[in-house]
Each structure stands twice: as C-alpha cells, then as structure tokens.
Short mmCIF file of C-alpha atoms (C1' of nucleotides) in Angstrom, two decimals:
data_model
loop_
_atom_site.label_atom_id
_atom_site.label_comp_id
_atom_site.label_asym_id
_atom_site.label_seq_id
_atom_site.Cartn_x
_atom_site.Cartn_y
_atom_site.Cartn_z
CA MET A 19 119.77 111.47 184.57
CA THR A 20 121.02 108.14 182.68
CA VAL A 21 120.27 107.25 178.99
CA ASP A 22 118.42 104.41 179.94
CA ARG A 23 116.15 106.15 182.77
CA LEU A 24 115.78 108.86 179.88
CA ALA A 25 114.59 105.86 177.07
CA HIS A 26 112.36 104.41 179.56
CA ILE A 27 110.44 107.39 180.21
CA LEU A 28 110.20 107.96 176.55
CA ARG A 29 108.87 104.23 175.84
CA GLY A 30 106.31 104.91 178.87
CA HIS A 31 105.07 107.76 176.50
CA GLY A 32 104.64 105.57 173.68
CA LEU A 33 107.25 106.69 171.34
CA LYS A 34 109.67 104.50 169.62
CA LEU A 35 113.13 104.04 170.80
CA THR A 36 115.37 104.56 167.78
CA SER A 37 119.28 104.58 167.71
CA GLN A 38 119.59 107.86 166.31
CA ARG A 39 117.24 109.01 169.47
CA ARG A 40 119.91 107.32 171.88
CA ALA A 41 122.55 108.76 169.91
CA VAL A 42 121.22 112.41 170.62
CA LEU A 43 119.85 111.74 174.53
CA LYS A 44 123.51 110.47 174.97
CA VAL A 45 125.08 113.26 173.90
CA ILE A 46 122.82 115.99 175.76
CA ALA A 47 122.55 113.67 178.98
CA GLY A 48 126.38 113.59 178.54
CA SER A 49 127.19 117.38 178.67
CA HIS A 50 127.77 119.75 180.98
CA GLY A 51 126.67 122.47 179.21
CA HIS A 52 124.22 123.97 176.81
CA LEU A 53 124.23 123.11 173.23
CA THR A 54 122.84 124.52 170.47
CA PRO A 55 120.85 122.37 167.98
CA ALA A 56 123.58 122.59 165.25
CA ALA A 57 126.24 121.85 167.97
CA ILE A 58 123.97 118.54 169.05
CA TYR A 59 123.98 117.67 165.43
CA GLU A 60 127.93 117.84 165.17
CA LEU A 61 128.34 115.76 168.17
CA VAL A 62 126.02 113.26 167.52
CA ARG A 63 127.55 112.55 163.91
CA LYS A 64 130.46 111.08 165.29
CA GLU A 65 128.68 108.49 166.38
CA TYR A 66 126.11 108.20 164.23
CA PRO A 67 127.44 109.99 161.08
CA THR A 68 124.17 109.50 158.77
CA ILE A 69 121.86 111.37 161.48
CA GLY A 70 119.77 114.22 159.74
CA LEU A 71 119.74 117.50 161.51
CA VAL A 72 116.14 117.41 161.12
CA THR A 73 116.24 114.67 163.64
CA VAL A 74 117.94 116.74 166.23
CA TYR A 75 115.07 119.39 166.09
CA ARG A 76 112.27 116.54 166.25
CA MET A 77 114.05 115.47 169.30
CA LEU A 78 114.35 118.03 171.04
CA GLU A 79 110.87 118.78 170.53
CA VAL A 80 110.15 116.12 172.16
CA LEU A 81 112.62 116.33 175.15
CA ALA A 82 110.80 119.85 175.26
CA GLU A 83 107.41 118.47 175.42
CA LEU A 84 108.27 115.96 178.33
CA ASP A 85 109.83 118.94 180.15
CA LEU A 86 113.16 116.84 180.32
CA VAL A 87 114.98 119.49 178.65
CA CYS A 88 115.38 123.08 179.28
CA ARG A 89 116.22 126.32 177.36
CA VAL A 90 119.40 128.36 178.16
CA HIS A 91 119.24 131.68 177.22
CA GLY A 92 122.86 133.81 176.61
CA GLU A 93 123.91 136.80 175.54
CA THR A 94 123.52 135.51 172.33
CA THR A 95 122.29 132.38 171.82
CA CYS A 96 118.31 131.91 172.99
CA ARG A 97 117.85 128.28 171.76
CA SER A 98 120.60 126.31 173.61
CA TYR A 99 119.69 122.97 175.62
CA MET A 100 120.44 121.41 178.31
CA MET A 101 119.32 118.28 180.18
CA ARG A 102 117.34 119.12 183.04
CA ARG A 103 119.02 117.60 186.28
CA PRO A 104 116.75 118.71 189.08
CA SER A 105 113.37 118.10 188.32
CA GLY A 106 110.88 121.14 189.37
CA HIS A 107 111.86 124.48 189.75
CA HIS A 108 115.69 125.60 189.00
CA HIS A 109 117.88 128.17 187.73
CA HIS A 110 121.28 128.38 186.05
CA ILE A 111 124.67 129.80 186.46
CA VAL A 112 126.23 130.18 182.75
CA CYS A 113 129.80 130.15 181.95
CA SER A 114 130.32 132.72 179.64
CA SER A 115 133.60 131.48 178.33
CA CYS A 116 133.10 127.69 178.36
CA GLY A 117 129.37 127.30 178.14
CA LYS A 118 129.51 125.27 181.25
CA VAL A 119 126.14 125.27 183.41
CA VAL A 120 125.87 124.90 186.85
CA ASP A 121 122.05 124.36 188.35
CA PHE A 122 120.48 125.47 191.38
CA ALA A 123 117.39 125.62 192.71
CA ARG A 124 116.29 127.98 196.07
CA CYS A 125 116.12 131.23 194.23
CA ALA A 126 114.83 133.09 197.18
CA LEU A 127 112.37 135.23 194.98
CA ASP A 128 108.90 134.73 196.83
CA GLU A 129 109.41 137.75 198.79
CA LEU A 130 110.15 139.51 195.56
CA GLN A 131 107.29 138.41 193.72
CA HIS A 132 104.72 138.98 196.49
CA ARG A 133 106.05 142.92 196.48
CA LEU A 134 106.26 143.14 192.92
CA SER A 135 102.68 141.88 192.40
CA ARG A 136 101.54 143.59 194.97
CA GLU A 137 103.01 147.06 193.47
CA THR A 138 102.20 146.41 189.81
CA GLY A 139 99.07 144.49 190.03
CA PHE A 140 100.32 141.60 187.76
CA LYS A 141 99.35 138.11 188.75
CA ILE A 142 102.86 136.44 188.56
CA GLN A 143 102.91 133.03 186.91
CA GLY A 144 106.52 132.60 186.54
CA HIS A 145 110.38 133.66 186.50
CA LEU A 146 113.49 133.47 184.35
CA LEU A 147 116.73 133.50 186.19
CA GLU A 148 120.14 133.03 184.93
CA PHE A 149 123.57 133.91 186.26
CA SER A 150 126.53 134.61 184.12
CA GLY A 151 130.33 135.00 184.79
CA LEU A 152 133.23 132.83 184.74
CA CYS A 153 133.60 128.82 185.94
CA GLN A 154 136.47 127.88 188.20
CA GLY A 155 138.35 126.32 185.26
CA CYS A 156 138.40 129.33 182.74
CA LEU A 157 138.88 131.55 185.78
CA GLY A 158 141.94 130.22 185.92
CA GLU A 159 142.92 129.85 182.56
CA THR A 160 142.48 133.84 182.33
CA ALA A 161 145.13 134.34 185.04
CA ALA A 162 147.36 131.85 183.53
CA GLU A 163 147.12 134.02 180.49
CA ASP A 164 147.57 137.38 182.63
CA HIS A 165 151.23 135.70 183.94
CA ARG A 166 152.34 135.40 180.03
CA MET B 16 112.59 159.23 177.45
CA THR B 17 111.22 161.41 174.77
CA VAL B 18 112.23 161.06 171.16
CA ASP B 19 113.64 164.50 171.22
CA ARG B 20 115.88 163.75 174.54
CA LEU B 21 117.02 160.48 172.42
CA ALA B 22 117.73 162.51 169.34
CA HIS B 23 119.69 164.64 171.51
CA ILE B 24 122.01 161.27 172.46
CA LEU B 25 122.09 160.02 169.23
CA ARG B 26 123.30 163.32 168.06
CA GLY B 27 125.99 163.59 170.71
CA HIS B 28 127.53 160.75 169.42
CA GLY B 29 127.85 161.94 165.72
CA LEU B 30 125.01 160.46 164.33
CA LYS B 31 122.35 161.87 161.92
CA LEU B 32 119.16 161.91 162.64
CA THR B 33 116.83 161.06 159.84
CA SER B 34 113.00 161.04 159.65
CA GLN B 35 113.38 157.34 159.62
CA ARG B 36 115.46 157.16 162.99
CA ARG B 37 112.75 159.86 164.14
CA ALA B 38 110.02 157.42 163.18
CA VAL B 39 111.68 154.38 164.57
CA LEU B 40 112.51 156.57 167.75
CA LYS B 41 108.67 157.40 168.10
CA VAL B 42 107.49 154.13 167.77
CA ILE B 43 109.99 152.28 170.32
CA ALA B 44 109.83 155.29 172.74
CA GLY B 45 105.65 155.53 172.48
CA SER B 46 105.43 151.22 173.38
CA HIS B 47 104.42 150.16 176.75
CA GLY B 48 105.60 146.73 175.42
CA HIS B 49 108.67 144.58 174.02
CA LEU B 50 108.42 144.60 170.30
CA THR B 51 110.04 142.47 167.61
CA PRO B 52 112.12 144.25 164.89
CA ALA B 53 109.05 143.00 162.68
CA ALA B 54 106.60 144.33 164.94
CA ILE B 55 108.64 147.78 164.87
CA TYR B 56 109.04 147.56 160.90
CA GLU B 57 104.98 147.14 160.73
CA LEU B 58 104.56 150.44 163.49
CA VAL B 59 106.88 152.52 161.80
CA ARG B 60 105.39 151.83 158.02
CA LYS B 61 102.29 153.63 159.12
CA GLU B 62 103.86 156.74 159.60
CA TYR B 63 106.71 156.08 157.06
CA PRO B 64 105.46 153.60 154.25
CA THR B 65 108.66 153.68 152.48
CA ILE B 66 111.12 152.58 155.46
CA GLY B 67 112.84 149.20 154.88
CA LEU B 68 113.41 146.38 157.55
CA VAL B 69 116.64 146.76 157.28
CA THR B 70 117.06 150.17 158.64
CA VAL B 71 115.15 149.14 161.74
CA TYR B 72 117.17 146.40 162.14
CA ARG B 73 120.13 148.97 161.99
CA MET B 74 118.52 151.57 164.55
CA LEU B 75 118.00 148.71 166.79
CA GLU B 76 122.18 147.36 166.72
CA VAL B 77 122.48 151.22 167.13
CA LEU B 78 120.43 151.81 170.39
CA ALA B 79 121.51 148.46 171.50
CA GLU B 80 125.23 149.87 170.97
CA LEU B 81 124.27 152.97 173.28
CA ASP B 82 122.77 150.80 175.71
CA LEU B 83 119.28 152.94 175.03
CA VAL B 84 117.32 149.52 174.38
CA CYS B 85 117.18 146.41 176.19
CA ARG B 86 116.30 142.86 175.24
CA VAL B 87 113.13 141.10 176.59
CA HIS B 88 113.01 137.50 176.35
CA GLY B 89 109.69 135.39 176.43
CA GLU B 90 108.43 131.93 176.28
CA THR B 91 109.48 132.48 172.55
CA THR B 92 110.61 135.35 171.08
CA CYS B 93 114.10 136.05 172.66
CA ARG B 94 114.75 138.97 170.43
CA SER B 95 112.32 141.08 171.47
CA TYR B 96 113.05 145.07 172.22
CA MET B 97 112.24 147.89 174.43
CA MET B 98 113.42 151.43 175.53
CA ARG B 99 115.78 151.12 178.58
CA ARG B 100 113.27 153.69 180.63
CA PRO B 101 115.30 153.51 183.89
CA SER B 102 118.89 153.79 183.06
CA GLY B 103 121.25 151.30 185.29
CA HIS B 104 120.24 148.23 186.53
CA HIS B 105 116.93 146.94 186.13
CA HIS B 106 114.35 143.93 185.26
CA HIS B 107 111.43 142.88 183.43
CA ILE B 108 107.82 141.77 184.44
CA VAL B 109 106.27 140.81 181.20
CA CYS B 110 102.35 140.10 180.54
CA SER B 111 102.12 136.67 178.50
CA SER B 112 99.04 138.17 177.14
CA CYS B 113 99.67 141.77 175.98
CA GLY B 114 103.50 141.57 175.92
CA LYS B 115 103.07 145.09 178.37
CA VAL B 116 106.25 145.06 180.23
CA VAL B 117 106.88 146.95 183.95
CA ASP B 118 110.29 147.74 184.99
CA PHE B 119 111.64 146.97 188.30
CA ALA B 120 115.11 147.72 190.14
CA ARG B 121 115.80 146.71 193.40
CA CYS B 122 116.00 142.60 192.77
CA ALA B 123 117.77 141.83 196.06
CA LEU B 124 119.85 139.19 194.36
CA ASP B 125 123.32 139.98 196.26
CA GLU B 126 122.98 138.04 198.86
CA LEU B 127 121.88 134.90 196.49
CA GLN B 128 124.77 135.84 194.01
CA HIS B 129 127.37 135.75 196.92
CA ARG B 130 126.02 132.32 198.23
CA LEU B 131 125.93 130.64 194.50
CA SER B 132 129.43 132.11 194.05
CA ARG B 133 130.61 130.82 197.07
CA GLU B 134 129.07 127.47 196.32
CA THR B 135 129.82 126.94 192.96
CA GLY B 136 133.33 128.83 192.33
CA PHE B 137 131.70 131.24 189.71
CA LYS B 138 132.72 134.33 189.46
CA ILE B 139 129.67 136.04 188.69
CA GLN B 140 129.41 138.90 186.34
CA GLY B 141 125.78 139.47 185.38
CA HIS B 142 122.20 138.41 185.87
CA LEU B 143 118.80 137.94 184.13
CA LEU B 144 115.59 137.83 185.60
CA GLU B 145 112.05 137.86 184.20
CA PHE B 146 108.74 137.84 185.86
CA SER B 147 106.07 136.59 183.82
CA GLY B 148 102.25 136.76 184.08
CA LEU B 149 99.53 138.58 183.41
CA CYS B 150 98.84 142.18 184.04
CA GLN B 151 95.94 143.88 185.60
CA GLY B 152 94.11 144.90 182.20
CA CYS B 153 94.76 140.82 180.66
CA LEU B 154 93.03 139.74 184.42
CA GLY B 155 90.13 141.95 183.80
CA GLU B 156 89.64 140.39 180.63
CA THR B 157 90.08 136.79 181.58
CA ALA B 158 87.55 137.56 184.27
CA ALA B 159 85.32 139.26 182.27
CA GLU B 160 85.36 136.10 179.76
CA ASP B 161 84.25 133.91 182.77
CA HIS B 162 81.21 135.57 183.16
CA ARG B 163 80.04 135.03 179.69
"C1'" DA C 5 107.14 86.75 160.33
"C1'" DC C 6 104.13 89.71 159.68
"C1'" DC C 7 101.75 95.12 160.36
"C1'" DT C 8 101.25 99.31 161.04
"C1'" DA C 9 101.95 103.56 163.62
"C1'" DG C 10 105.72 106.38 164.35
"C1'" DT C 11 110.19 107.75 162.71
"C1'" DT C 12 113.92 108.93 159.53
"C1'" DG C 13 116.64 111.91 156.03
"C1'" DA C 14 116.70 114.79 151.85
"C1'" DA C 15 115.08 118.22 149.93
"C1'" DA C 16 112.15 122.34 149.48
"C1'" DA C 17 110.07 125.83 152.23
"C1'" DT C 18 109.70 129.35 155.09
"C1'" DC C 19 111.76 133.27 158.33
"C1'" DA C 20 114.77 136.01 160.59
"C1'" DT C 21 118.50 138.29 160.34
"C1'" DT C 22 123.04 140.09 157.52
"C1'" DT C 23 125.52 141.65 153.85
"C1'" DT C 24 126.32 144.47 149.27
"C1'" DC C 25 126.05 148.35 146.81
"C1'" DA C 26 124.74 152.46 144.19
"C1'" DA C 27 121.68 156.37 145.15
"C1'" DT C 28 120.78 159.66 148.77
"C1'" DT C 29 120.74 163.36 152.49
"C1'" DA C 30 122.31 165.22 156.96
"C1'" DG C 31 125.28 168.09 158.76
"C1'" DT C 32 129.00 170.86 158.14
"C1'" DT C 33 132.31 173.77 155.41
"C1'" DT C 34 132.88 177.14 152.24
"C1'" DA D 17 122.74 179.19 149.79
"C1'" DA D 18 125.73 176.19 147.47
"C1'" DA D 19 128.97 172.69 147.90
"C1'" DC D 20 131.00 168.77 149.89
"C1'" DT D 21 131.51 164.03 152.42
"C1'" DA D 22 130.99 160.41 155.16
"C1'" DA D 23 126.62 158.79 157.13
"C1'" DT D 24 122.66 156.55 155.99
"C1'" DT D 25 119.22 154.11 153.01
"C1'" DG D 26 116.57 150.80 150.63
"C1'" DA D 27 116.44 146.66 147.38
"C1'" DA D 28 118.34 142.52 146.31
"C1'" DA D 29 120.89 138.94 147.78
"C1'" DA D 30 123.51 136.05 150.52
"C1'" DT D 31 123.25 133.25 154.94
"C1'" DG D 32 121.74 130.92 158.58
"C1'" DA D 33 118.28 128.67 161.41
"C1'" DT D 34 113.80 126.02 161.43
"C1'" DT D 35 109.85 123.93 159.67
"C1'" DT D 36 107.39 121.31 156.15
"C1'" DT D 37 106.87 117.38 152.83
"C1'" DC D 38 106.93 112.81 151.49
"C1'" DA D 39 108.41 108.71 150.06
"C1'" DA D 40 111.17 105.42 152.69
"C1'" DC D 41 111.88 102.50 156.81
"C1'" DT D 42 111.78 100.17 161.32
"C1'" DA D 43 110.44 99.53 166.21
"C1'" DG D 44 107.58 97.08 169.12
"C1'" DG D 45 103.71 94.93 169.18
"C1'" DT D 46 100.46 90.60 167.22
#
DNA sequence: ACCTAGTTGAAAATCATTTTCAATTAGTTT
DNA sequence: AAACTAATTGAAAATGATTTTCAACTAGGT
C-alpha cells in the first residue's frame, strides 16, 4: 500500500493531510517489521525533527480506527504496529530476532473453531494467531556466528 | 491445580511460603478467567488487606519463571494472567464479556506451520493462538436481554 | 485572502511497572 | 526453643508508556 493511496483514504474520511501525517505514513508503510510507537517516533524524527510523540500516538489511533494498521503481539511488546497489507483476515509470522513480519491468510482454523465451539459452548467470534521464529536472514547470521 | 500442590512446587524450588504468597496463589488458582495484576491485587486484599501491589507483581514474576502461569492476550489487555492448567502446549478461548477462559490442547497447526516454514523460509519456533467470543453463560444473558 | 474545524506540540496528568531499601519473617541450624 | 540468615515484604521513589489539556497553528473549503 503506497503512501498516496493511504493519504487518499484518510482524505476520504474527512481527515486533513498534514506533513506530519505523511511522514508517519511513510515510515509505517515503508517498514517490513512491526514498530512500537516510540520506534516510529524516532524514525519519523529523522525526516520531521519537530514532530511530537503525541502526534504519532494520535496517528496510530486514527489508523487503527480505519483498520489500516494492525497490532503485533510478541513475547514482550503487545503494542507494536504495522501496516495491514492484505486487507481482510490474515495473520503474522514474526522474527524474534529482527522483528520482520510476514503475513499469511489461509489459516485453516475453521474446522478447529467448529469443534471447539461444539465442545465448549462458546460462540467464537474471532481469533489471534501468530507464529514466531527466525527469518532466513537471521538464521544465516546465527549460522555464521556458529562458525567463528 | 490446588494451592497445596502449587505451594509444594514453590518450596521445591527453594522459595519461601509466606501467607502473602498463599493468598495470591489462592486467588489465581481459584479463578476461571484471566486477571490483571491490579485485579489480582484487589481480590487478594479482601483476604490479606495489607499486601502490597509489588508483592503481586513479584509473585507473578516467580510463577511465570516456573511456567505455572500463562499470559492471556486480549483486545486491550496483554498483561493478564491465569494459572496454567494443563501442563505443556495449549491455547485459550476467552470470553470477551466475562473474561472466562477455557483451554484446549490439540491445535492442528503442524501442517500449516510446515507449509509456512517452507513458503517463507522462517524457522518457526512457537505460536500464539487465542479464540475470542462469548461463553455459554454470557450468550444466555444476551438472549435474555433481547427479550426485555 | 479569509474562515473554520481539525490538527499540532508542550506540558501536565494518569497509569502501569520496576527499583531501592530498611524492616520483617520462613525455614534451617544450633 | 532460641538464634541465625537469606529470602521476602511494603512504602516510597523512580521509571516508562500513554492520555489529557489547551493555546497556537494550518489544510482545505469558501
């Protein structure tokens, strides 16, 4: 999703396009991993040094509201965001070393969900699925270290 | 898992059994839902009014260390705990109304995991799976409200 | 070139969690 | 049973993240 496309969506919801917002969009859309509000703030500051951390928080709120961003849960951080790339239902594989995130859509949980619903009596409305591990890049580094 | 059993495990790790710890264990082991540190604190205070919130935090740290407690992620809270009931690999179904949690073990993700590993190059090490919805009790209440 | 509602940033307020430290206590040793 | 010691406790302070408040500013319509 390009910054322009995102900008267009914001405008469509009656939101103003400030340069601060553009800068935040650029950082989030350009990242391949999940970012905490503080990390986004630091990155945005390189391009827009006077931006306030509050603005980042507010922007994340807006993006979450419009479902353009999704939260990544991790071992420690649970308030880490990334652009929602495929629209609709999807999940993540997170690299525990570099934070890189890859999405996947087909999760084949329908059958499990039905079984659980039957067995527990819950009316199941949603689910959260995240895999964690090491991406190819980080695997390579670990292997390289082992040779030293 | 009974409080006595838990107490025994703690002792086995050279930890002292204080009445504060017993009180915290009793609350967590006696709950059928997930609890935030603050919620545990409030419940424990009924039985042990002079306990400090710090002690609750420390106890959670100890229990997490020993893998006796597990974290429940929710829409909002990500630092909510509950006793780990079945030992080993398992997941949760969380009621978004009352917070009740039911565990399940067989999650049938092996095949998905292999496929994802093959497709993305990740070495997958773990996963987080949580279903959310309404438990039978809360479903009943919603239905009852609809009749008024 | 206005006008106005939405937006911004600084500072303060709030809230959760961790650290520090002196006093207390469980469980062992004598 | 008294003494001992390392672990534990609670209050207070420190830290860190997030939210609120508010006056100044600005994007985008008129």
